[in-house]
Structures are given as C-alpha cells and as structure tokens.
PDB file of C-alpha atoms in Angstrom:
ATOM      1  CA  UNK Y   1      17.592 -16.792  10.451  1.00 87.00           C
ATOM      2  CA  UNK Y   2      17.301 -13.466  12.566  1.00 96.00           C
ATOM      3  CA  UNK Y   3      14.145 -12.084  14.169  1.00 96.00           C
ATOM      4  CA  UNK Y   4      13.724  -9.426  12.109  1.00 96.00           C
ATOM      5  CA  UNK Y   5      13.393 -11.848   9.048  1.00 97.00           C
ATOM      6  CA  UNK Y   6      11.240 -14.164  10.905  1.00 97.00           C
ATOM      7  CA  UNK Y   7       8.992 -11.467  11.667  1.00 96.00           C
ATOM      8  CA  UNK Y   8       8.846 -10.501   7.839  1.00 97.00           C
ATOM      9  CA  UNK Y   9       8.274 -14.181   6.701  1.00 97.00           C
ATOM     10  CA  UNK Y  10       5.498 -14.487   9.004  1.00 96.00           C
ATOM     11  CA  UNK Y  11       3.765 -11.602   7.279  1.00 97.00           C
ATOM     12  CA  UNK Y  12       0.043 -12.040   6.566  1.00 97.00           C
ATOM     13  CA  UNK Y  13      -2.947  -9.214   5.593  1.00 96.00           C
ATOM     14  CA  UNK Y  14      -5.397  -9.185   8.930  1.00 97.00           C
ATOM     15  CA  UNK Y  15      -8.679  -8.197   7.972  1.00 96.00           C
ATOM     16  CA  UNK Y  16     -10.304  -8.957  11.469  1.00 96.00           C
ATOM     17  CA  UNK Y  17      -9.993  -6.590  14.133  1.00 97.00           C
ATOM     18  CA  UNK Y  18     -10.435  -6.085  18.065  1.00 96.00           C
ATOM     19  CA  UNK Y  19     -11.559  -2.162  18.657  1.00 92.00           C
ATOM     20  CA  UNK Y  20      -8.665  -1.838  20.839  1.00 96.00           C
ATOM     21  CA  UNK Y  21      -7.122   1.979  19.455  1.00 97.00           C
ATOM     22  CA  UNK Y  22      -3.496   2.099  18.965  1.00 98.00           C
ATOM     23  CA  UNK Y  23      -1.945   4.471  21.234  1.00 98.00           C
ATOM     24  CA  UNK Y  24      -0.348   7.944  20.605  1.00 98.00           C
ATOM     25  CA  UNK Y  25       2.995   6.581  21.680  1.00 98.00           C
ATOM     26  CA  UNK Y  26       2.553   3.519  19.226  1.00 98.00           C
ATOM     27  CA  UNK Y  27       1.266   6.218  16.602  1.00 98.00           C
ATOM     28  CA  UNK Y  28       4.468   8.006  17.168  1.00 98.00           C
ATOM     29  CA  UNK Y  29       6.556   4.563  16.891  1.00 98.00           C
ATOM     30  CA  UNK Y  30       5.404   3.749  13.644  1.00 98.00           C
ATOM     31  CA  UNK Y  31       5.706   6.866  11.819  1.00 98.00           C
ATOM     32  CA  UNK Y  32       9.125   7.179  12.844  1.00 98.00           C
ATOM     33  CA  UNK Y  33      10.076   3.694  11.979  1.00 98.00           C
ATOM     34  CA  UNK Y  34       8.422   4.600   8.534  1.00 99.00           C
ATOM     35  CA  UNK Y  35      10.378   8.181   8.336  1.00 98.00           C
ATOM     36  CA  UNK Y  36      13.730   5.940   8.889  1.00 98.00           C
ATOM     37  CA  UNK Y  37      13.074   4.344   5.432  1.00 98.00           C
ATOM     38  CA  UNK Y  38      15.202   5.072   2.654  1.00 98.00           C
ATOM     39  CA  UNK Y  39      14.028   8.374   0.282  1.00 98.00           C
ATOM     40  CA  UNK Y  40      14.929   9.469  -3.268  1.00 97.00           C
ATOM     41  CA  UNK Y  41      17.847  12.066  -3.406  1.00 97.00           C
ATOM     42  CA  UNK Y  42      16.526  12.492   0.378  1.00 98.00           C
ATOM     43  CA  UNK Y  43      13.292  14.457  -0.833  1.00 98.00           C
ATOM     44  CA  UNK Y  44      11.002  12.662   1.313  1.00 98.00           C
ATOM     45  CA  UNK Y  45       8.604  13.284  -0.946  1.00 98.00           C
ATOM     46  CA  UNK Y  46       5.605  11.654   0.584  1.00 98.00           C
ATOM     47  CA  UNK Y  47       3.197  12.689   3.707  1.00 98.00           C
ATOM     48  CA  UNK Y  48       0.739   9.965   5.975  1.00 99.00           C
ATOM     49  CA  UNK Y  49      -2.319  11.363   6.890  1.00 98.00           C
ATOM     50  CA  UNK Y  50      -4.056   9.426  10.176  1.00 98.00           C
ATOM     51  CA  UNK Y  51      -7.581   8.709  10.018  1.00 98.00           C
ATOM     52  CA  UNK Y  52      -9.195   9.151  13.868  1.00 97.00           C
ATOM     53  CA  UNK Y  53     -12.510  10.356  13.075  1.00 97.00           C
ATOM     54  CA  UNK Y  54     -15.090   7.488  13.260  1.00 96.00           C
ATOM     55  CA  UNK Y  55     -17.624   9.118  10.746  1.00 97.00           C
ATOM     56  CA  UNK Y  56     -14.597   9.905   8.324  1.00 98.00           C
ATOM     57  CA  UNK Y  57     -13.211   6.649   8.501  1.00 98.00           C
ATOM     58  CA  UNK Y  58     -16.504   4.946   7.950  1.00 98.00           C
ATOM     59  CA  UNK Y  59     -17.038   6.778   4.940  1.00 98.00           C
ATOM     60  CA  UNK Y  60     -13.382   5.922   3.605  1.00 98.00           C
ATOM     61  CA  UNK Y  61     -14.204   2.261   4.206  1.00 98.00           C
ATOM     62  CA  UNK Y  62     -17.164   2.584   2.339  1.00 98.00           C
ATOM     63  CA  UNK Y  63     -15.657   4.114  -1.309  1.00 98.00           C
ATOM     64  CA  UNK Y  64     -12.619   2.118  -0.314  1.00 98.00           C
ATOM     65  CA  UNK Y  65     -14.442  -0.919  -1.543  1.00 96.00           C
ATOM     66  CA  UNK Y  66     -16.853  -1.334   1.051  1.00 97.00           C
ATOM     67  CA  UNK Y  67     -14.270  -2.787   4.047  1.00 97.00           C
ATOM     68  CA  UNK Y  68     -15.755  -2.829   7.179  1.00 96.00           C
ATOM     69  CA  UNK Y  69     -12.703  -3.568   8.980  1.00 97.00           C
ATOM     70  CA  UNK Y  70     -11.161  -0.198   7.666  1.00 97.00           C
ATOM     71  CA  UNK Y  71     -12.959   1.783  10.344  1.00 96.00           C
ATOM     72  CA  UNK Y  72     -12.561  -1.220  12.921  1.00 94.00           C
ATOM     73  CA  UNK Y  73      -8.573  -1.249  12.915  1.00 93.00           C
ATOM     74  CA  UNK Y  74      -6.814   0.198  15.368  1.00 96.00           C
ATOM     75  CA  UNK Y  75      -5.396   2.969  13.100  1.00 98.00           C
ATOM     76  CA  UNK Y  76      -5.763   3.731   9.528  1.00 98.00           C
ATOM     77  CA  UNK Y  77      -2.883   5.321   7.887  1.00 98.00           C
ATOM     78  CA  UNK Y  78      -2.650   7.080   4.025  1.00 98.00           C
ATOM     79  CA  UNK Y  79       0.134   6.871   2.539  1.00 99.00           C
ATOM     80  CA  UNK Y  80       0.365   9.733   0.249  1.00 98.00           C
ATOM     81  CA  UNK Y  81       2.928  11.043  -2.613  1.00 98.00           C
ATOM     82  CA  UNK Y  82       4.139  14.685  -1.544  1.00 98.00           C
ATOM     83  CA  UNK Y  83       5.749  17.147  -3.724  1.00 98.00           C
ATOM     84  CA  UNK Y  84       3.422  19.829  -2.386  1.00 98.00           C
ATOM     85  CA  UNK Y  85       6.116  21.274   0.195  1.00 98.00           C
ATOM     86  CA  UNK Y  86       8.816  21.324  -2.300  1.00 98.00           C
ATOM     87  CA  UNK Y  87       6.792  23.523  -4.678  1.00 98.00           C
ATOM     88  CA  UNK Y  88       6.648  25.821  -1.787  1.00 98.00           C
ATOM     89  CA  UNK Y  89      10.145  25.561  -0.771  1.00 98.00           C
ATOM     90  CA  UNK Y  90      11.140  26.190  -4.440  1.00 98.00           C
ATOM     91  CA  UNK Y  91       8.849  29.575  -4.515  1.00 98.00           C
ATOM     92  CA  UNK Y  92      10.405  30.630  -1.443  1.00 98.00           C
ATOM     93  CA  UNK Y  93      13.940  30.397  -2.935  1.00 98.00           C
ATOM     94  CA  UNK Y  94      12.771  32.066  -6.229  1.00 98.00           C
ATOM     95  CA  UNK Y  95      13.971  28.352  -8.443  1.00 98.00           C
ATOM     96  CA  UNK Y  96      11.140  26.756 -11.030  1.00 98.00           C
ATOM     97  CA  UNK Y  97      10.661  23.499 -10.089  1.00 98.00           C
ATOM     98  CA  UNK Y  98       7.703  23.407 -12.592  1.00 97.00           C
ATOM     99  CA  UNK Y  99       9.172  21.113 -15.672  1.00 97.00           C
ATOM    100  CA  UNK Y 100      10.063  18.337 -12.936  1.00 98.00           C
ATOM    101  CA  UNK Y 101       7.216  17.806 -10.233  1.00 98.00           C
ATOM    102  CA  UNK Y 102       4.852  17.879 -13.181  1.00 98.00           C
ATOM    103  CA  UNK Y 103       6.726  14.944 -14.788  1.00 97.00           C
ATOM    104  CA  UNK Y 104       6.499  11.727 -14.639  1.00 97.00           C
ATOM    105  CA  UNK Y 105       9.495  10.828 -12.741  1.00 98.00           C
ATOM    106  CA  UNK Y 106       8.189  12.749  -9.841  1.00 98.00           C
ATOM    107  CA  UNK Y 107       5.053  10.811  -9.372  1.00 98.00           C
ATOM    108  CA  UNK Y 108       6.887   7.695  -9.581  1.00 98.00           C
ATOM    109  CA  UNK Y 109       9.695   9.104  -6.698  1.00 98.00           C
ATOM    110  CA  UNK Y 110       6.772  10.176  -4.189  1.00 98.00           C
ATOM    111  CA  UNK Y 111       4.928   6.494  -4.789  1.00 98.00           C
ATOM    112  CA  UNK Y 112       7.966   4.700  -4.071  1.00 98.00           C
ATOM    113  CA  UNK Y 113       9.065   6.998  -0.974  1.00 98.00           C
ATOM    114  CA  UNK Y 114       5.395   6.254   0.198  1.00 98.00           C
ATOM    115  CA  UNK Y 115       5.978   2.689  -0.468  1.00 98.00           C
ATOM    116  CA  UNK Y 116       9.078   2.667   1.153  1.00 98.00           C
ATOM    117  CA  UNK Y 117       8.205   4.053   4.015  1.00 99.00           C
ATOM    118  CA  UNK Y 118       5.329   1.865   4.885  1.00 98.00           C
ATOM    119  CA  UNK Y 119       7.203  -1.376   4.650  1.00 98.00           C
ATOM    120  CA  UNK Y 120       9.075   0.264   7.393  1.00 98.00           C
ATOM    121  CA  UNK Y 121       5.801   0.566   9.289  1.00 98.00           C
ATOM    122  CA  UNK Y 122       4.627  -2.409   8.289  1.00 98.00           C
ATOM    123  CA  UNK Y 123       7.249  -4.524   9.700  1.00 98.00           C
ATOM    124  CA  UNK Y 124       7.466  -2.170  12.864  1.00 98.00           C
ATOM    125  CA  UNK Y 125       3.759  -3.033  13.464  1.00 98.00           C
ATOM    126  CA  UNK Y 126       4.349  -6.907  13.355  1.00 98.00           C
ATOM    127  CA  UNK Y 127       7.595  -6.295  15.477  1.00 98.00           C
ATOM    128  CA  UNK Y 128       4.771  -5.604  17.991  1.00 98.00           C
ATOM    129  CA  UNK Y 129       2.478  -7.674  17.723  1.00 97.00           C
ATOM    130  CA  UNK Y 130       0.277  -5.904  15.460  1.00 98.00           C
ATOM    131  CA  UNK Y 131      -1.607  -6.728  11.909  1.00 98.00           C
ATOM    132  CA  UNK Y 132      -1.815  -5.011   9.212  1.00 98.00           C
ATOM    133  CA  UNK Y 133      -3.434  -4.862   5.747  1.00 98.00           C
ATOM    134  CA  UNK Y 134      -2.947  -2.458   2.966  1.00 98.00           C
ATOM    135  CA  UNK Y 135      -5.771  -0.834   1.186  1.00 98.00           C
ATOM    136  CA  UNK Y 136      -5.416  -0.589  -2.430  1.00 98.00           C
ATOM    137  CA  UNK Y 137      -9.096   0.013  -2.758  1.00 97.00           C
ATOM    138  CA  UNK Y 138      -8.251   3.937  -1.325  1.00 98.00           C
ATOM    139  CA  UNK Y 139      -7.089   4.595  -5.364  1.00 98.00           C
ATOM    140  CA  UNK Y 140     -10.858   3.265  -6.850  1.00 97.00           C
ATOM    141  CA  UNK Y 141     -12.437   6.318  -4.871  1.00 97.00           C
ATOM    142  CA  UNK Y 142      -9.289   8.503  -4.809  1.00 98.00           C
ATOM    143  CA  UNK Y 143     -11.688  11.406  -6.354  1.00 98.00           C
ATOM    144  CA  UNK Y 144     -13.145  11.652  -3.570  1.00 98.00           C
ATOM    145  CA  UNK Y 145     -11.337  10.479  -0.670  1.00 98.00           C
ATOM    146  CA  UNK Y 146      -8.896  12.982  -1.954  1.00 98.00           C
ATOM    147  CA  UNK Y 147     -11.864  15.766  -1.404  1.00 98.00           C
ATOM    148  CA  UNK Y 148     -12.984  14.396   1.976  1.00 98.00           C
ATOM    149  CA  UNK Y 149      -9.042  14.519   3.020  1.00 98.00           C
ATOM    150  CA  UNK Y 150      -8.630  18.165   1.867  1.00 98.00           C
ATOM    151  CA  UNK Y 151      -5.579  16.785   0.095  1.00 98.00           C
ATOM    152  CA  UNK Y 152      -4.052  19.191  -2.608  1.00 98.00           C
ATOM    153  CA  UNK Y 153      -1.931  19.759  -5.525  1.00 98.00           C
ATOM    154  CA  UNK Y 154       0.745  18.081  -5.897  1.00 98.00           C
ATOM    155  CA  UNK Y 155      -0.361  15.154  -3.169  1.00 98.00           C
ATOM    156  CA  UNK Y 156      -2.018  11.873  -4.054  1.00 98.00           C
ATOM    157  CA  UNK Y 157      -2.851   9.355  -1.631  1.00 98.00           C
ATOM    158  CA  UNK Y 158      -1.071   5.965  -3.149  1.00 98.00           C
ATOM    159  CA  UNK Y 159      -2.534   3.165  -0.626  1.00 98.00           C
ATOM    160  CA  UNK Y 160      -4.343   2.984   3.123  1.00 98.00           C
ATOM    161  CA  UNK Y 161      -3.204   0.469   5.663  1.00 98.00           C
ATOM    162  CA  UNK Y 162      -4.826  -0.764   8.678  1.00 98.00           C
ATOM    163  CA  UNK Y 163      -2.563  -1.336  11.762  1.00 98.00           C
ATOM    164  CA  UNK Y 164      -4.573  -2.729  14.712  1.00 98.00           C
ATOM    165  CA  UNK Y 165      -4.909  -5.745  17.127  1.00 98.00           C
ATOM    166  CA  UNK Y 166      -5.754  -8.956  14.769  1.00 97.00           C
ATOM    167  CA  UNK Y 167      -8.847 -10.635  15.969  1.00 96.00           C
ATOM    168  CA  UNK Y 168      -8.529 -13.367  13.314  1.00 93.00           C
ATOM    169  CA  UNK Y 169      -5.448 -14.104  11.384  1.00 91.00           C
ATOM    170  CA  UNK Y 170      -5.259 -14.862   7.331  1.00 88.00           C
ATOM    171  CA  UNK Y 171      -3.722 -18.054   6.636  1.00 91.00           C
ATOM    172  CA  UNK Y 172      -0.102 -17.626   4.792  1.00 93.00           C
ATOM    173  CA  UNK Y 173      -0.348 -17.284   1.243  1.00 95.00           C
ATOM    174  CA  UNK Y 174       2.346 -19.101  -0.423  1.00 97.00           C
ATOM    175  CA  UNK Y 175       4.134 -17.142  -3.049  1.00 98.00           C
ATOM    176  CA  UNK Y 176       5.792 -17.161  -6.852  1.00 98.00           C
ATOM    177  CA  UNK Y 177       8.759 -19.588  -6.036  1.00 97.00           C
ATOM    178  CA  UNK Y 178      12.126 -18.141  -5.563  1.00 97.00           C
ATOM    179  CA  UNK Y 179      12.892 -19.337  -9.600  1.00 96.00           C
ATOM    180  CA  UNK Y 180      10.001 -17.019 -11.022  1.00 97.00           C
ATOM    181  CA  UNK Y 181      10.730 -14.425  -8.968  1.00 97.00           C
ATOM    182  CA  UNK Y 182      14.557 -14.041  -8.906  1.00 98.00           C
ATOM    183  CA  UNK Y 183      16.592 -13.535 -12.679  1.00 97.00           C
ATOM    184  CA  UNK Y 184      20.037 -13.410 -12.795  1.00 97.00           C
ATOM    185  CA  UNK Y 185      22.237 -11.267 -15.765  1.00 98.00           C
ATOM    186  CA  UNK Y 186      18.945 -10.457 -17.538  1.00 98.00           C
ATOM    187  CA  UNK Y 187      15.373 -11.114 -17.563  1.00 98.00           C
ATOM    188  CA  UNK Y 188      14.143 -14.497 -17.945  1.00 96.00           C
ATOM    189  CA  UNK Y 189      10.685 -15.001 -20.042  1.00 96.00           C
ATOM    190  CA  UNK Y 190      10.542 -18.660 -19.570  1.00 95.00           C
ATOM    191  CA  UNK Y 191       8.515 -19.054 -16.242  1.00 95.00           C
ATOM    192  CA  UNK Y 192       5.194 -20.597 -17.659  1.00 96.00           C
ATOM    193  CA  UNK Y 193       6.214 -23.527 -16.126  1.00 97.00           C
ATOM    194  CA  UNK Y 194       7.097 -22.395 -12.742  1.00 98.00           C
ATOM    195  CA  UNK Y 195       3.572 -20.118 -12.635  1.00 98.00           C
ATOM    196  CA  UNK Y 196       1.620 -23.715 -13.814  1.00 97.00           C
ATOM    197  CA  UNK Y 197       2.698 -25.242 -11.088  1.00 98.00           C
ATOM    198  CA  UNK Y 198       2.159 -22.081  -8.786  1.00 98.00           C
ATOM    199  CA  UNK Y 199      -1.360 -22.152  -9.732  1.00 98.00           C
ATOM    200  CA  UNK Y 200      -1.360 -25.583  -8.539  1.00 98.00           C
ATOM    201  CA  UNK Y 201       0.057 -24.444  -5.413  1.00 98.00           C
ATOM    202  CA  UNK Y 202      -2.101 -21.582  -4.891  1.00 97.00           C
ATOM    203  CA  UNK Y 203      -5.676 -23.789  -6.229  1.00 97.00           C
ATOM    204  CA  UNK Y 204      -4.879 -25.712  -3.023  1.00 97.00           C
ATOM    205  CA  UNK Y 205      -4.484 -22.489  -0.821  1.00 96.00           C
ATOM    206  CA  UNK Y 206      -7.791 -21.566  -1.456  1.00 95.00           C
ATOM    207  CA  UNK Y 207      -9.234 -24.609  -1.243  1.00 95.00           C
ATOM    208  CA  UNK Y 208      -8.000 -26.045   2.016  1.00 93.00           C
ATOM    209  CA  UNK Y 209      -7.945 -21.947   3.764  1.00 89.00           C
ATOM    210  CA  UNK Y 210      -9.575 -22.180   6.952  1.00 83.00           C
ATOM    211  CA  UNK Y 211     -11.871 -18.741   6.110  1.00 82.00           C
ATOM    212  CA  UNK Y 212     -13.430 -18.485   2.606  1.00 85.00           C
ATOM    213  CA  UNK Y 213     -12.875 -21.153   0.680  1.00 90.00           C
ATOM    214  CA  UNK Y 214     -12.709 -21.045  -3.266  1.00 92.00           C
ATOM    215  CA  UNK Y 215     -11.855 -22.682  -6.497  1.00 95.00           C
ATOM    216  CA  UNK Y 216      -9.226 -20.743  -8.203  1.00 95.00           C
ATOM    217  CA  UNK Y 217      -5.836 -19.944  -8.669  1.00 97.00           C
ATOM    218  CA  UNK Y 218      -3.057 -17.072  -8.949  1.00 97.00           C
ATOM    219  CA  UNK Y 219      -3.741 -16.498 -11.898  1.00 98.00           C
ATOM    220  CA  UNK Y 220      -7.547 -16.288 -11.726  1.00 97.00           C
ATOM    221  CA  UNK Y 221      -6.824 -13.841  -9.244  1.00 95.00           C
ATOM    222  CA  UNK Y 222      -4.366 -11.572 -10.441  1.00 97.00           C
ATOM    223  CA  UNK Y 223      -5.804 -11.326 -13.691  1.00 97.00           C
ATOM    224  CA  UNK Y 224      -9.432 -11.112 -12.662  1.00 96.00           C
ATOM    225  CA  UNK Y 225      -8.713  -8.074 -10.568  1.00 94.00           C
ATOM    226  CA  UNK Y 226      -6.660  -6.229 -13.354  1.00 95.00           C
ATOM    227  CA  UNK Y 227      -9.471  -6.821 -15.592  1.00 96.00           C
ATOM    228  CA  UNK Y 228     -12.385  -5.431 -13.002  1.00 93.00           C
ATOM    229  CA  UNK Y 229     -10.100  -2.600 -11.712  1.00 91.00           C
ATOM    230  CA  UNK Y 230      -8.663  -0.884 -14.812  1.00 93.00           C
ATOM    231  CA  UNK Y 231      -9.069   2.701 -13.149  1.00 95.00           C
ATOM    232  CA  UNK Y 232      -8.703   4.715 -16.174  1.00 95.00           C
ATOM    233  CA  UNK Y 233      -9.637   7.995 -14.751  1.00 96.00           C
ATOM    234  CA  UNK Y 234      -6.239   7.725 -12.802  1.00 97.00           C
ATOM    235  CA  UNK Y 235      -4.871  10.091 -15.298  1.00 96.00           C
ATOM    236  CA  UNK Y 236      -6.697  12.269 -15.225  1.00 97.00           C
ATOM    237  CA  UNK Y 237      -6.895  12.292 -11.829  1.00 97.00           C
ATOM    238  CA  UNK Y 238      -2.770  12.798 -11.551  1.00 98.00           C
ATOM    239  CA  UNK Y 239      -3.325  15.316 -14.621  1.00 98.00           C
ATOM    240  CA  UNK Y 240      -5.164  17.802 -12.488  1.00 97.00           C
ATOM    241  CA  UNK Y 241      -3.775  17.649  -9.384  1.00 97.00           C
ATOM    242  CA  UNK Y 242      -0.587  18.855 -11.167  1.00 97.00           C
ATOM    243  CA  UNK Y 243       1.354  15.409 -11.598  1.00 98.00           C
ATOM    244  CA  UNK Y 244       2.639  13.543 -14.541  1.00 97.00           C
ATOM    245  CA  UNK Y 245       1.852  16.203 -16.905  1.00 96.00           C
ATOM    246  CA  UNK Y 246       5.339  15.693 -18.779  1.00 91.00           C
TER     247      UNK Y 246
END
C-alpha cells in the first residue's frame, strides 16, 4: 500500500476547527490539484467560488443547516456546475448550444466535473495535513445562497467543503463491505444480508464513538435523512436557472 492510498483510507469529515486561515499559496495548491481532475469531453464545466468574507460565510453556515464550523474552517470552497461560459463561447461563435445545456445530460456533466474535481482537492488537502468536510446542506438553501453568491444562469452550486486545520478529528466510519459495494458482470440485488450485518457494524460505531454517541444504524441514517431532506423545489430551482429543461 502506497501513500497516496493511505492518505485516502485515512479519510474522515472534520467538523472542528482551529481559526488558523489557509494561505493564498495553499488556496492556489488546491484548486490546481482540483483543475488536474478528469472533465467530460474536456468541458470543464464547473467553477469554485471561495468564501473569505466573515459576514458572508456566517450567513452561508447559517441556511447551510446551521454549521458553525462552516465559517470557522480555514477555507470554504463551492463547488459549482458551470455551463455559463460555454453559452457565451457558443454566442460568440454564432452555434446554438440551447437544446443541450438545457438538458438533462448537461446538469449531470457539470455535477460530476464538480465532483470530480473536489476529490482531487480533497485528497490534496489531507496530503497536507488538512481536514475537510463537505457540505451538502449548501443545496437545502441553494435559493438563496445562490442570490447571496450572485451566481447565474446556467451555474448551480452542487456542494461546499471546508478545508482547514482539524482541531478535533471524527472517528473512522466503517463502510458497506467490499461484497455490497462491488458487483461483478451485472448488478447484484441480494445484499440484505451483507447491509444486516452492516447495521450491526455501524450500531456499534455510534455507540462506542468517542463524540456523540447514539443508538442507530446505517440504515436509520441514510434513510432518515432522505426522508427529512426530500428538497423538492430542486427542480424548479434547476428549471429557472436554465438547466434540465429537456
């Protein structure tokens, strides 16, 4: 086993930060490491805006879910899908682009670039030292962190992430075993098994986690949070910033 897939293993969300700011060269690190990721068809079609203003970020972390630790990082990054420069390109060469950045397919190709892109960062970050935590939370308010990030058509942010200085580390979550995870020659719907005993796995977890401690299980989780956070305006949403229209 190399470094590099050391340093991924080790992975863990940090949700406690020192106030220590990353620095511009660090910035500059990371965004590069994330432009190195692979891209649809090369289209790049994604953008990361960086949030440095304390009053700005403490609203974010606010309609982000009310995290705290949002404005406390040492950066925060959004990750946004882009196919707002290409519909300018596209005018400037006189070619319609309409009929494919307003389908579906296009929202999907600038989510994945985005997502793409900060795994890149991601793993830079812990490369260094760093922690990191993704913000999901950024999509329940997306209305309006979308306003207060003078983001237009065309653009939608996807997920935030928090790169700073840990203060406190998350204990490692174990995860789906290799067998529920990994199908080979076709897709294979007999894992209620391996996800019982996952829950078992995972009820432990939480119950012996240094920080927190609960009663529940994968399960409880994953399906708890799909059933609270259905975010059925997120059509909508896409519908009238020009996206997934087809």
């Amino acid at each position: 086993m190399n470094q590099t897939i050391e340093t991924i293993l080790k992975h863990v969300s940090v949700r406690s930060f020192t106030n220590r700011p990353l620095t511009e060269e660090q910035i500059k690190q990371l965004v590069t490491a994330a432009q190195a990721a692979s891209t649809a068809s090369f289209q790049q079609a994604y953008s990361i805006i960086g949030v440095t203003d304390p009053e700005l970020k403490q609203k974010i972390a606010k309609l982000a879910g009310d995290q705290p630790f949002i404005a406390e990082g040492g950066h925060f990054f959004v990750f946004c899908a882009d196919v707002n420069r290409h519909k300018q390109m596209a005018e400037d060469l006189e070619i319609d682009i309409t009929e494919t950045i307003e389908g579906i397919d296009a929202a999907l190709v600038g989510a994945i670039d985005a997502s793409l892109a900060s795994q890149n960062l991601v793993i830079a970050a812990e490369s260094m030292g760093l922690g990191v935590c993704y913000i999901g939370g950024v999509r329940d308010a997306i209305i309006e962190i979308s306003e207060l990030l003078d983001i237009p058509d065309y653009v939608f942010p996807v997920f935030g992430l928090v790169v700073g200085y840990p203060a406190k580390r998350n204990d490692h979550k174990p995860r789906i075993p290799f067998e529920g995870i990994y199908h080979t020659n076709g897709y294979n719907s007999n894992t209620k098994e391996i996800i019982k005993q996952y829950d078992e796995t995972t009820k432990l977890y939480y119950e012996n986690r240094s920080g927190n401690k609960q009663s529940r299980t994968w399960s409880d989780t994953a399906i708890g949070s799909l059933a609270r956070l259905p975010r059925s305006f997120m059509k909508d949403f896409l519908n009238s910033k020009g996206w997934a229209k087809r």
